[in-house]
Amino acid sequence: QVQLVESGGGLVQPGGSLRLSCAASGSISSINYMAWYRQAPGMQRESVAIITSGGTANYADSVKGRCTISRDNAKSTVFLQMTSLNPEDTGVYYCKVRVNGYVYWGQGTQVTVSS
């Protein structure tokens, strides 16, 4: 009954910025952590950022200083603001949210940074 809908991906120039959004909808009683993962072609999915229910954020070393994860609890939405993008940031970005004690994944949104 819970689903995650992502938006904000697209094609950007090196050095550009994007803001990804992931909104949870359905019957929601509680939300724990919210996180972002990404997967490049032929590569394993890797963690990008996570924000706890208390608002504490952690980032992968590869994006630290260039990304900011935030959440709007009233709208059950998590954001990922990305700046200074480079081609290595290219991939499909997925949100993962623990809702009502269960983990849900978004459908993924493509981010392409051209060189």
Tab-separated table of N, CA and C in Angstrom:
chain	number	residue	atom	x	y	z
A	1	GLN	N	0.816	-1.205	0.000
A	1	GLN	CA	0.000	0.000	0.000
A	1	GLN	C	0.855	1.264	0.000
A	2	VAL	N	2.117	1.124	0.344
A	2	VAL	CA	3.056	2.234	0.324
A	2	VAL	C	3.877	2.180	-0.953
A	3	GLN	N	4.027	3.303	-1.604
A	3	GLN	CA	4.880	3.380	-2.769
A	3	GLN	C	5.731	4.643	-2.725
A	4	LEU	N	6.880	4.574	-3.384
A	4	LEU	CA	7.801	5.691	-3.456
A	4	LEU	C	7.890	6.168	-4.898
A	5	VAL	N	7.769	7.459	-5.103
A	5	VAL	CA	7.839	8.045	-6.427
A	5	VAL	C	8.984	9.047	-6.462
A	6	GLU	N	9.943	8.812	-7.366
A	6	GLU	CA	11.107	9.660	-7.490
A	6	GLU	C	10.963	10.616	-8.660
A	7	SER	N	11.647	11.743	-8.555
A	7	SER	CA	11.665	12.718	-9.626
A	7	SER	C	12.922	13.570	-9.507
A	8	GLY	N	13.231	14.319	-10.555
A	8	GLY	CA	14.331	15.265	-10.517
A	8	GLY	C	15.566	14.864	-11.297
A	9	GLY	N	15.616	13.637	-11.782
A	9	GLY	CA	16.768	13.211	-12.553
A	9	GLY	C	16.779	13.834	-13.935
A	10	GLY	N	17.890	13.662	-14.628
A	10	GLY	CA	18.008	14.197	-15.962
A	10	GLY	C	19.450	14.321	-16.401
A	11	LEU	N	19.652	15.060	-17.479
A	11	LEU	CA	20.972	15.287	-18.048
A	11	LEU	C	21.496	16.640	-17.599
A	12	VAL	N	22.705	16.648	-17.059
A	12	VAL	CA	23.331	17.885	-16.609
A	12	VAL	C	24.764	17.952	-17.104
A	13	GLN	N	25.278	19.163	-17.173
A	13	GLN	CA	26.664	19.380	-17.559
A	13	GLN	C	27.589	19.170	-16.367
A	14	PRO	N	28.833	18.785	-16.612
A	14	PRO	CA	29.786	18.711	-15.497
A	14	PRO	C	29.835	20.023	-14.734
A	15	GLY	N	29.837	19.910	-13.420
A	15	GLY	CA	29.802	21.086	-12.576
A	15	GLY	C	28.410	21.578	-12.260
A	16	GLY	N	27.405	20.973	-12.866
A	16	GLY	CA	26.031	21.380	-12.651
A	16	GLY	C	25.431	20.798	-11.387
A	17	SER	N	24.138	21.066	-11.217
A	17	SER	CA	23.435	20.655	-10.008
A	17	SER	C	22.103	20.015	-10.346
A	18	LEU	N	21.640	19.154	-9.467
A	18	LEU	CA	20.328	18.538	-9.553
A	18	LEU	C	19.787	18.338	-8.146
A	19	ARG	N	18.470	18.349	-8.033
A	19	ARG	CA	17.834	17.988	-6.784
A	19	ARG	C	16.842	16.867	-7.037
A	20	LEU	N	17.089	15.729	-6.414
A	20	LEU	CA	16.220	14.575	-6.518
A	20	LEU	C	15.212	14.582	-5.384
A	21	SER	N	14.006	14.109	-5.691
A	21	SER	CA	12.953	14.017	-4.698
A	21	SER	C	12.383	12.608	-4.687
A	22	CYS	N	11.973	12.164	-3.530
A	22	CYS	CA	11.331	10.869	-3.379
A	22	CYS	C	10.218	11.017	-2.363
A	23	ALA	N	8.992	10.836	-2.816
A	23	ALA	CA	7.825	11.008	-1.963
A	23	ALA	C	7.163	9.670	-1.684
A	24	ALA	N	6.914	9.411	-0.432
A	24	ALA	CA	6.199	8.207	-0.027
A	24	ALA	C	4.714	8.512	0.075
A	25	SER	N	3.903	7.598	-0.417
A	25	SER	CA	2.458	7.787	-0.364
A	25	SER	C	1.782	6.490	0.032
A	26	GLY	N	0.548	6.600	0.460
A	26	GLY	CA	-0.203	5.448	0.916
A	26	GLY	C	-0.531	5.579	2.386
A	27	SER	N	-0.731	4.446	3.012
A	27	SER	CA	-1.036	4.421	4.434
A	27	SER	C	0.265	4.430	5.223
A	28	ILE	N	0.618	5.594	5.732
A	28	ILE	CA	1.889	5.770	6.433
A	28	ILE	C	1.620	6.133	7.882
A	29	SER	N	2.133	5.314	8.767
A	29	SER	CA	2.011	5.598	10.190
A	29	SER	C	3.310	6.089	10.798
A	30	SER	N	4.441	5.661	10.226
A	30	SER	CA	5.736	6.093	10.734
A	30	SER	C	6.795	5.916	9.665
A	31	ILE	N	7.785	6.777	9.693
A	31	ILE	CA	8.924	6.703	8.794
A	31	ILE	C	10.194	6.735	9.621
A	32	ASN	N	11.066	5.772	9.380
A	32	ASN	CA	12.340	5.741	10.069
A	32	ASN	C	13.393	6.437	9.211
A	33	TYR	N	14.373	5.711	8.730
A	33	TYR	CA	15.407	6.348	7.930
A	33	TYR	C	14.967	6.517	6.483
A	34	MET	N	15.613	7.431	5.785
A	34	MET	CA	15.436	7.646	4.358
A	34	MET	C	16.825	7.711	3.742
A	35	ALA	N	17.012	7.061	2.612
A	35	ALA	CA	18.339	6.948	2.044
A	35	ALA	C	18.301	6.999	0.525
A	36	TRP	N	19.468	7.294	-0.055
A	36	TRP	CA	19.656	7.287	-1.498
A	36	TRP	C	20.772	6.331	-1.865
A	37	TYR	N	20.552	5.550	-2.907
A	37	TYR	CA	21.545	4.673	-3.495
A	37	TYR	C	21.687	5.021	-4.969
A	38	ARG	N	22.763	4.559	-5.578
A	38	ARG	CA	22.920	4.720	-7.010
A	38	ARG	C	23.603	3.499	-7.598
A	39	GLN	N	23.387	3.296	-8.891
A	39	GLN	CA	23.948	2.147	-9.580
A	39	GLN	C	24.362	2.550	-10.984
A	40	ALA	N	25.648	2.423	-11.259
A	40	ALA	CA	26.169	2.667	-12.590
A	40	ALA	C	26.058	1.386	-13.414
A	41	PRO	N	26.029	1.493	-14.750
A	41	PRO	CA	25.922	0.297	-15.595
A	41	PRO	C	27.020	-0.714	-15.294
A	42	GLY	N	26.627	-1.954	-15.080
A	42	GLY	CA	27.577	-3.014	-14.809
A	42	GLY	C	28.160	-3.012	-13.415
A	43	MET	N	27.697	-2.106	-12.571
A	43	MET	CA	28.230	-1.982	-11.226
A	43	MET	C	27.180	-2.356	-10.191
A	44	GLN	N	27.640	-2.635	-8.990
A	44	GLN	CA	26.730	-2.905	-7.895
A	44	GLN	C	26.128	-1.608	-7.375
A	45	ARG	N	24.952	-1.733	-6.802
A	45	ARG	CA	24.319	-0.591	-6.186
A	45	ARG	C	25.101	-0.178	-4.940
A	46	GLU	N	25.291	1.120	-4.773
A	46	GLU	CA	26.053	1.620	-3.652
A	46	GLU	C	25.294	2.712	-2.922
A	47	SER	N	25.570	2.815	-1.644
A	47	SER	CA	24.945	3.833	-0.821
A	47	SER	C	25.520	5.204	-1.143
A	48	VAL	N	24.659	6.204	-1.181
A	48	VAL	CA	25.061	7.583	-1.422
A	48	VAL	C	24.915	8.423	-0.163
A	49	ALA	N	23.741	8.367	0.433
A	49	ALA	CA	23.471	9.181	1.610
A	49	ALA	C	22.312	8.598	2.382
A	50	ILE	N	22.277	8.875	3.667
A	50	ILE	CA	21.187	8.423	4.513
A	50	ILE	C	20.900	9.495	5.547
A	51	ILE	N	19.646	9.645	5.885
A	51	ILE	CA	19.247	10.569	6.938
A	51	ILE	C	18.325	9.822	7.889
A	52	THR	N	18.623	9.901	9.164
A	52	THR	CA	17.865	9.179	10.168
A	52	THR	C	16.594	9.929	10.527
A	53	SER	N	15.764	9.276	11.321
A	53	SER	CA	14.534	9.915	11.772
A	53	SER	C	14.817	11.151	12.607
A	54	GLY	N	15.979	11.187	13.240
A	54	GLY	CA	16.372	12.337	14.035
A	54	GLY	C	17.043	13.439	13.244
A	55	GLY	N	17.237	13.232	11.944
A	55	GLY	CA	17.815	14.256	11.098
A	55	GLY	C	19.317	14.173	10.926
A	56	THR	N	19.941	13.125	11.430
A	56	THR	CA	21.380	12.954	11.262
A	56	THR	C	21.683	12.390	9.881
A	57	ALA	N	22.588	13.031	9.161
A	57	ALA	CA	22.916	12.643	7.795
A	57	ALA	C	24.327	12.086	7.704
A	58	ASN	N	24.497	11.089	6.849
A	58	ASN	CA	25.804	10.528	6.536
A	58	ASN	C	25.917	10.340	5.038
A	59	TYR	N	27.141	10.470	4.521
A	59	TYR	CA	27.377	10.450	3.087
A	59	TYR	C	28.519	9.522	2.727
A	60	ALA	N	28.443	8.986	1.518
A	60	ALA	CA	29.565	8.246	0.982
A	60	ALA	C	30.726	9.203	0.734
A	61	ASP	N	31.946	8.693	0.867
A	61	ASP	CA	33.116	9.545	0.669
A	61	ASP	C	33.135	10.178	-0.720
A	62	SER	N	32.606	9.479	-1.706
A	62	SER	CA	32.649	9.963	-3.074
A	62	SER	C	31.788	11.197	-3.310
A	63	VAL	N	30.803	11.440	-2.447
A	63	VAL	CA	29.906	12.575	-2.634
A	63	VAL	C	29.976	13.570	-1.496
A	64	LYS	N	30.738	13.268	-0.481
A	64	LYS	CA	30.820	14.137	0.688
A	64	LYS	C	31.290	15.533	0.290
A	65	GLY	N	30.547	16.533	0.746
A	65	GLY	CA	30.858	17.908	0.402
A	65	GLY	C	30.154	18.403	-0.836
A	66	ARG	N	29.575	17.506	-1.613
A	66	ARG	CA	28.890	17.880	-2.846
A	66	ARG	C	27.402	17.559	-2.810
A	67	CYS	N	26.964	16.836	-1.796
A	67	CYS	CA	25.569	16.428	-1.704
A	67	CYS	C	25.002	16.764	-0.338
A	68	THR	N	23.719	17.048	-0.322
A	68	THR	CA	23.006	17.290	0.916
A	68	THR	C	21.692	16.520	0.888
A	69	ILE	N	21.494	15.670	1.872
A	69	ILE	CA	20.245	14.943	1.991
A	69	ILE	C	19.386	15.629	3.040
A	70	SER	N	18.104	15.734	2.772
A	70	SER	CA	17.183	16.365	3.704
A	70	SER	C	15.829	15.676	3.603
A	71	ARG	N	14.965	15.965	4.552
A	71	ARG	CA	13.647	15.332	4.544
A	71	ARG	C	12.586	16.307	5.010
A	72	ASP	N	11.395	16.132	4.474
A	72	ASP	CA	10.223	16.884	4.871
A	72	ASP	C	9.243	15.867	5.432
A	73	ASN	N	9.206	15.755	6.728
A	73	ASN	CA	8.387	14.724	7.358
A	73	ASN	C	6.893	14.944	7.120
A	74	ALA	N	6.476	16.198	7.041
A	74	ALA	CA	5.068	16.488	6.816
A	74	ALA	C	4.602	15.972	5.460
A	75	LYS	N	5.515	15.942	4.486
A	75	LYS	CA	5.185	15.474	3.145
A	75	LYS	C	5.760	14.099	2.839
A	76	SER	N	6.359	13.464	3.826
A	76	SER	CA	6.953	12.136	3.669
A	76	SER	C	7.878	12.087	2.462
A	77	THR	N	8.731	13.087	2.357
A	77	THR	CA	9.591	13.242	1.190
A	77	THR	C	11.048	13.402	1.599
A	78	VAL	N	11.932	12.773	0.851
A	78	VAL	CA	13.362	12.919	1.048
A	78	VAL	C	13.962	13.540	-0.204
A	79	PHE	N	14.947	14.406	-0.018
A	79	PHE	CA	15.588	15.103	-1.114
A	79	PHE	C	17.079	14.797	-1.131
A	80	LEU	N	17.663	14.884	-2.302
A	80	LEU	CA	19.105	14.817	-2.448
A	80	LEU	C	19.533	15.954	-3.359
A	81	GLN	N	20.160	16.963	-2.777
A	81	GLN	CA	20.684	18.093	-3.534
A	81	GLN	C	22.119	17.791	-3.920
A	82	MET	N	22.394	17.745	-5.200
A	82	MET	CA	23.714	17.420	-5.702
A	82	MET	C	24.286	18.612	-6.458
A	83	THR	N	25.517	18.944	-6.138
A	83	THR	CA	26.218	20.040	-6.793
A	83	THR	C	27.575	19.555	-7.269
A	84	SER	N	28.211	20.373	-8.095
A	84	SER	CA	29.537	20.050	-8.625
A	84	SER	C	29.590	18.641	-9.201
A	85	LEU	N	28.598	18.312	-9.984
A	85	LEU	CA	28.484	16.961	-10.526
A	85	LEU	C	29.582	16.679	-11.548
A	86	ASN	N	30.033	15.445	-11.567
A	86	ASN	CA	31.026	14.993	-12.527
A	86	ASN	C	30.537	13.699	-13.175
A	87	PRO	N	31.176	13.260	-14.260
A	87	PRO	CA	30.707	12.050	-14.956
A	87	PRO	C	30.631	10.805	-14.070
A	88	GLU	N	31.445	10.736	-13.036
A	88	GLU	CA	31.414	9.587	-12.139
A	88	GLU	C	30.125	9.510	-11.331
A	89	ASP	N	29.346	10.585	-11.317
A	89	ASP	CA	28.070	10.591	-10.618
A	89	ASP	C	26.938	10.018	-11.462
A	90	THR	N	27.214	9.677	-12.694
A	90	THR	CA	26.197	9.136	-13.589
A	90	THR	C	25.709	7.776	-13.103
A	91	GLY	N	24.406	7.570	-13.150
A	91	GLY	CA	23.827	6.303	-12.757
A	91	GLY	C	22.350	6.449	-12.466
A	92	VAL	N	21.742	5.338	-12.105
A	92	VAL	CA	20.346	5.342	-11.681
A	92	VAL	C	20.312	5.506	-10.173
A	93	TYR	N	19.580	6.489	-9.725
A	93	TYR	CA	19.485	6.790	-8.302
A	93	TYR	C	18.172	6.257	-7.751
A	94	TYR	N	18.274	5.541	-6.638
A	94	TYR	CA	17.129	4.935	-5.995
A	94	TYR	C	16.989	5.457	-4.574
A	95	CYS	N	15.771	5.732	-4.168
A	95	CYS	CA	15.542	6.033	-2.766
A	95	CYS	C	15.112	4.763	-2.045
A	96	LYS	N	15.454	4.680	-0.791
A	96	LYS	CA	15.066	3.566	0.055
A	96	LYS	C	14.572	4.144	1.373
A	97	VAL	N	13.384	3.737	1.754
A	97	VAL	CA	12.752	4.300	2.939
A	97	VAL	C	12.184	3.186	3.790
A	98	ARG	N	12.435	3.268	5.071
A	98	ARG	CA	11.812	2.340	6.006
A	98	ARG	C	10.512	2.975	6.492
A	99	VAL	N	9.395	2.403	6.052
A	99	VAL	CA	8.064	2.918	6.358
A	99	VAL	C	7.267	1.833	7.057
A	100	ASN	N	6.643	2.183	8.145
A	100	ASN	CA	5.803	1.250	8.897
A	100	ASN	C	6.549	-0.023	9.265
A	101	GLY	N	7.858	0.104	9.466
A	101	GLY	CA	8.659	-1.037	9.849
A	101	GLY	C	9.135	-1.900	8.700
A	102	TYR	N	8.849	-1.511	7.449
A	102	TYR	CA	9.269	-2.257	6.279
A	102	TYR	C	10.060	-1.354	5.336
A	103	VAL	N	10.947	-1.966	4.563
A	103	VAL	CA	11.796	-1.229	3.637
A	103	VAL	C	11.161	-1.203	2.254
A	104	TYR	N	11.113	-0.015	1.647
A	104	TYR	CA	10.580	0.169	0.307
A	104	TYR	C	11.613	0.852	-0.566
A	105	TRP	N	11.626	0.465	-1.836
A	105	TRP	CA	12.526	1.050	-2.828
A	105	TRP	C	11.746	1.831	-3.871
A	106	GLY	N	12.311	2.934	-4.312
A	106	GLY	CA	11.736	3.684	-5.408
A	106	GLY	C	12.054	3.032	-6.739
A	107	GLN	N	11.463	3.561	-7.802
A	107	GLN	CA	11.631	2.973	-9.131
A	107	GLN	C	12.959	3.351	-9.778
A	108	GLY	N	13.627	4.335	-9.248
A	108	GLY	CA	14.886	4.797	-9.794
A	108	GLY	C	14.702	5.957	-10.753
A	109	THR	N	15.642	6.878	-10.736
A	109	THR	CA	15.639	8.000	-11.662
A	109	THR	C	17.044	8.171	-12.226
A	110	GLN	N	17.129	8.354	-13.525
A	110	GLN	CA	18.418	8.413	-14.214
A	110	GLN	C	19.065	9.777	-14.054
A	111	VAL	N	20.323	9.771	-13.671
A	111	VAL	CA	21.143	10.976	-13.630
A	111	VAL	C	22.315	10.773	-14.576
A	112	THR	N	22.443	11.658	-15.542
A	112	THR	CA	23.529	11.579	-16.509
A	112	THR	C	24.300	12.887	-16.510
A	113	VAL	N	25.593	12.796	-16.273
A	113	VAL	CA	26.476	13.957	-16.291
A	113	VAL	C	27.396	13.799	-17.491
A	114	SER	N	27.213	14.627	-18.481
A	114	SER	CA	27.976	14.527	-19.716
A	114	SER	C	29.320	15.223	-19.583
A	115	SER	N	30.264	14.749	-20.364
A	115	SER	CA	31.594	15.329	-20.353
A	115	SER	C	31.886	16.076	-21.647
